[in-house]
Amino acid sequence: MTSAELTLPIATSIAEAVTDLRGVAKLSPGRFGEVALLFPGERVHGIRRPSPQDDTHLELHIVVDVSAGVPLAELGDATRTTVRVTWPAVRRVDVVFDDAV
């Protein structure tokens, strides 16, 4: 296993850390549940690899908690920072705001 291999424990840690951010209501699975990382017997919703060959590029789909009052630019930056701290091997993090509650 290389340090850039995205495993279930790493993906779960990323999802938990991002969900704990102020301004994040939850991670979005997409309209039809298509936004997820698939592992044997498990799915981690709200995270996608845009390229199946590149584990170091992740896309996070977020449902924003507007009552927190966090500007979207700050929330995007905080999300990227949290992912990089949780998994330093990541090179690119795209943040998609799917919905707001």
PDB file of C-alpha atoms in Angstrom:
ATOM      1  CA  MET A   1       0.000   0.000   0.000  1.00  0.00           C
ATOM      2  CA  THR A   2       1.362   3.414  -0.942  1.00  0.00           C
ATOM      3  CA  SER A   3       0.797   6.522   1.141  1.00  0.00           C
ATOM      4  CA  ALA A   4      -1.466   7.890  -1.610  1.00  0.00           C
ATOM      5  CA  GLU A   5      -3.919   4.996  -1.492  1.00  0.00           C
ATOM      6  CA  LEU A   6      -7.309   6.131  -0.252  1.00  0.00           C
ATOM      7  CA  THR A   7      -8.560   3.485   2.168  1.00  0.00           C
ATOM      8  CA  LEU A   8     -11.895   3.116   3.963  1.00  0.00           C
ATOM      9  CA  PRO A   9     -10.494   4.326   7.333  1.00  0.00           C
ATOM     10  CA  ILE A  10      -9.000   7.421   5.684  1.00  0.00           C
ATOM     11  CA  ALA A  11     -12.199   8.195   3.767  1.00  0.00           C
ATOM     12  CA  THR A  12     -14.274   7.764   6.929  1.00  0.00           C
ATOM     13  CA  SER A  13     -11.919  10.053   8.857  1.00  0.00           C
ATOM     14  CA  ILE A  14     -12.188  12.706   6.145  1.00  0.00           C
ATOM     15  CA  ALA A  15     -15.993  12.492   6.135  1.00  0.00           C
ATOM     16  CA  GLU A  16     -16.181  12.763   9.929  1.00  0.00           C
ATOM     17  CA  ALA A  17     -13.724  15.672  10.109  1.00  0.00           C
ATOM     18  CA  VAL A  18     -15.507  17.675   7.404  1.00  0.00           C
ATOM     19  CA  THR A  19     -18.936  16.978   8.895  1.00  0.00           C
ATOM     20  CA  ASP A  20     -17.680  18.397  12.210  1.00  0.00           C
ATOM     21  CA  LEU A  21     -16.882  21.772  10.604  1.00  0.00           C
ATOM     22  CA  ARG A  22     -19.059  24.720  11.592  1.00  0.00           C
ATOM     23  CA  GLY A  23     -21.298  25.443   8.613  1.00  0.00           C
ATOM     24  CA  VAL A  24     -21.493  21.863   7.345  1.00  0.00           C
ATOM     25  CA  ALA A  25     -24.875  20.207   7.887  1.00  0.00           C
ATOM     26  CA  LYS A  26     -23.789  16.945   6.251  1.00  0.00           C
ATOM     27  CA  LEU A  27     -22.059  15.515   3.215  1.00  0.00           C
ATOM     28  CA  SER A  28     -24.337  15.132   0.217  1.00  0.00           C
ATOM     29  CA  PRO A  29     -24.722  11.780  -1.532  1.00  0.00           C
ATOM     30  CA  GLY A  30     -25.943  13.575  -4.666  1.00  0.00           C
ATOM     31  CA  ARG A  31     -29.402  13.420  -6.147  1.00  0.00           C
ATOM     32  CA  PHE A  32     -29.324   9.675  -6.780  1.00  0.00           C
ATOM     33  CA  GLY A  33     -26.623   8.553  -4.341  1.00  0.00           C
ATOM     34  CA  GLU A  34     -23.972   8.775  -7.039  1.00  0.00           C
ATOM     35  CA  VAL A  35     -21.526  10.811  -4.929  1.00  0.00           C
ATOM     36  CA  ALA A  36     -19.788   8.155  -2.878  1.00  0.00           C
ATOM     37  CA  LEU A  37     -16.572   6.255  -2.523  1.00  0.00           C
ATOM     38  CA  LEU A  38     -17.196   2.549  -2.883  1.00  0.00           C
ATOM     39  CA  PHE A  39     -15.314   0.020  -0.798  1.00  0.00           C
ATOM     40  CA  PRO A  40     -16.086  -3.678  -0.348  1.00  0.00           C
ATOM     41  CA  GLY A  41     -19.356  -3.716   1.580  1.00  0.00           C
ATOM     42  CA  GLU A  42     -19.195   0.018   2.369  1.00  0.00           C
ATOM     43  CA  ARG A  43     -19.979   3.428   0.883  1.00  0.00           C
ATOM     44  CA  VAL A  44     -18.694   6.774   2.074  1.00  0.00           C
ATOM     45  CA  HIS A  45     -21.243   9.320   0.850  1.00  0.00           C
ATOM     46  CA  GLY A  46     -20.311  12.852  -0.114  1.00  0.00           C
ATOM     47  CA  ILE A  47     -16.801  12.120  -1.385  1.00  0.00           C
ATOM     48  CA  ARG A  48     -15.894  11.295  -4.960  1.00  0.00           C
ATOM     49  CA  ARG A  49     -12.697  10.613  -6.889  1.00  0.00           C
ATOM     50  CA  PRO A  50     -13.094  12.478 -10.204  1.00  0.00           C
ATOM     51  CA  SER A  51     -10.493  10.139 -11.698  1.00  0.00           C
ATOM     52  CA  PRO A  52     -10.542   6.508 -10.522  1.00  0.00           C
ATOM     53  CA  GLN A  53      -6.806   6.307 -11.228  1.00  0.00           C
ATOM     54  CA  ASP A  54      -5.931   9.264  -8.962  1.00  0.00           C
ATOM     55  CA  ASP A  55      -6.631   8.903  -5.248  1.00  0.00           C
ATOM     56  CA  THR A  56      -4.984  12.273  -4.537  1.00  0.00           C
ATOM     57  CA  HIS A  57      -7.771  14.327  -6.176  1.00  0.00           C
ATOM     58  CA  LEU A  58     -10.990  14.392  -4.167  1.00  0.00           C
ATOM     59  CA  GLU A  59     -14.325  16.109  -4.587  1.00  0.00           C
ATOM     60  CA  LEU A  60     -16.409  16.789  -1.461  1.00  0.00           C
ATOM     61  CA  HIS A  61     -20.127  17.510  -1.801  1.00  0.00           C
ATOM     62  CA  ILE A  62     -21.466  19.540   1.097  1.00  0.00           C
ATOM     63  CA  VAL A  63     -24.872  20.548   2.407  1.00  0.00           C
ATOM     64  CA  VAL A  64     -24.375  23.958   4.020  1.00  0.00           C
ATOM     65  CA  ASP A  65     -25.892  24.877   7.394  1.00  0.00           C
ATOM     66  CA  VAL A  66     -26.807  28.511   6.658  1.00  0.00           C
ATOM     67  CA  SER A  67     -27.742  29.182  10.291  1.00  0.00           C
ATOM     68  CA  ALA A  68     -24.025  28.971  11.154  1.00  0.00           C
ATOM     69  CA  GLY A  69     -23.411  32.123   9.109  1.00  0.00           C
ATOM     70  CA  VAL A  70     -20.109  30.934   7.647  1.00  0.00           C
ATOM     71  CA  PRO A  71     -19.291  32.545   4.272  1.00  0.00           C
ATOM     72  CA  LEU A  72     -18.989  29.944   1.519  1.00  0.00           C
ATOM     73  CA  ALA A  73     -15.440  30.983   0.610  1.00  0.00           C
ATOM     74  CA  GLU A  74     -14.334  30.425   4.217  1.00  0.00           C
ATOM     75  CA  LEU A  75     -16.180  27.124   4.397  1.00  0.00           C
ATOM     76  CA  GLY A  76     -14.515  25.950   1.199  1.00  0.00           C
ATOM     77  CA  ASP A  77     -11.079  26.900   2.540  1.00  0.00           C
ATOM     78  CA  ALA A  78     -11.785  25.224   5.891  1.00  0.00           C
ATOM     79  CA  THR A  79     -12.926  22.072   4.091  1.00  0.00           C
ATOM     80  CA  ARG A  80      -9.762  21.918   1.978  1.00  0.00           C
ATOM     81  CA  THR A  81      -7.558  22.506   5.028  1.00  0.00           C
ATOM     82  CA  THR A  82      -9.380  19.849   7.054  1.00  0.00           C
ATOM     83  CA  VAL A  83      -8.997  17.263   4.289  1.00  0.00           C
ATOM     84  CA  ARG A  84      -5.286  18.058   3.909  1.00  0.00           C
ATOM     85  CA  VAL A  85      -4.688  17.800   7.665  1.00  0.00           C
ATOM     86  CA  THR A  86      -6.645  14.538   7.871  1.00  0.00           C
ATOM     87  CA  TRP A  87      -4.873  13.018   4.863  1.00  0.00           C
ATOM     88  CA  PRO A  88      -1.644  14.807   3.855  1.00  0.00           C
ATOM     89  CA  ALA A  89      -1.256  12.703   0.666  1.00  0.00           C
ATOM     90  CA  VAL A  90      -4.151  14.533  -1.021  1.00  0.00           C
ATOM     91  CA  ARG A  91      -3.018  16.997  -3.691  1.00  0.00           C
ATOM     92  CA  ARG A  92      -6.279  18.547  -4.878  1.00  0.00           C
ATOM     93  CA  VAL A  93      -9.581  19.057  -3.069  1.00  0.00           C
ATOM     94  CA  ASP A  94     -12.615  20.396  -4.932  1.00  0.00           C
ATOM     95  CA  VAL A  95     -15.542  21.543  -2.796  1.00  0.00           C
ATOM     96  CA  VAL A  96     -19.068  21.422  -4.228  1.00  0.00           C
ATOM     97  CA  PHE A  97     -21.936  23.048  -2.329  1.00  0.00           C
ATOM     98  CA  ASP A  98     -24.870  20.812  -3.244  1.00  0.00           C
ATOM     99  CA  ASP A  99     -27.574  22.262  -1.008  1.00  0.00           C
ATOM    100  CA  ALA A 100     -28.278  24.525   1.942  1.00  0.00           C
ATOM    101  CA  VAL A 101     -30.497  24.017   4.971  1.00  0.00           C
TER     102      VAL A 101
END
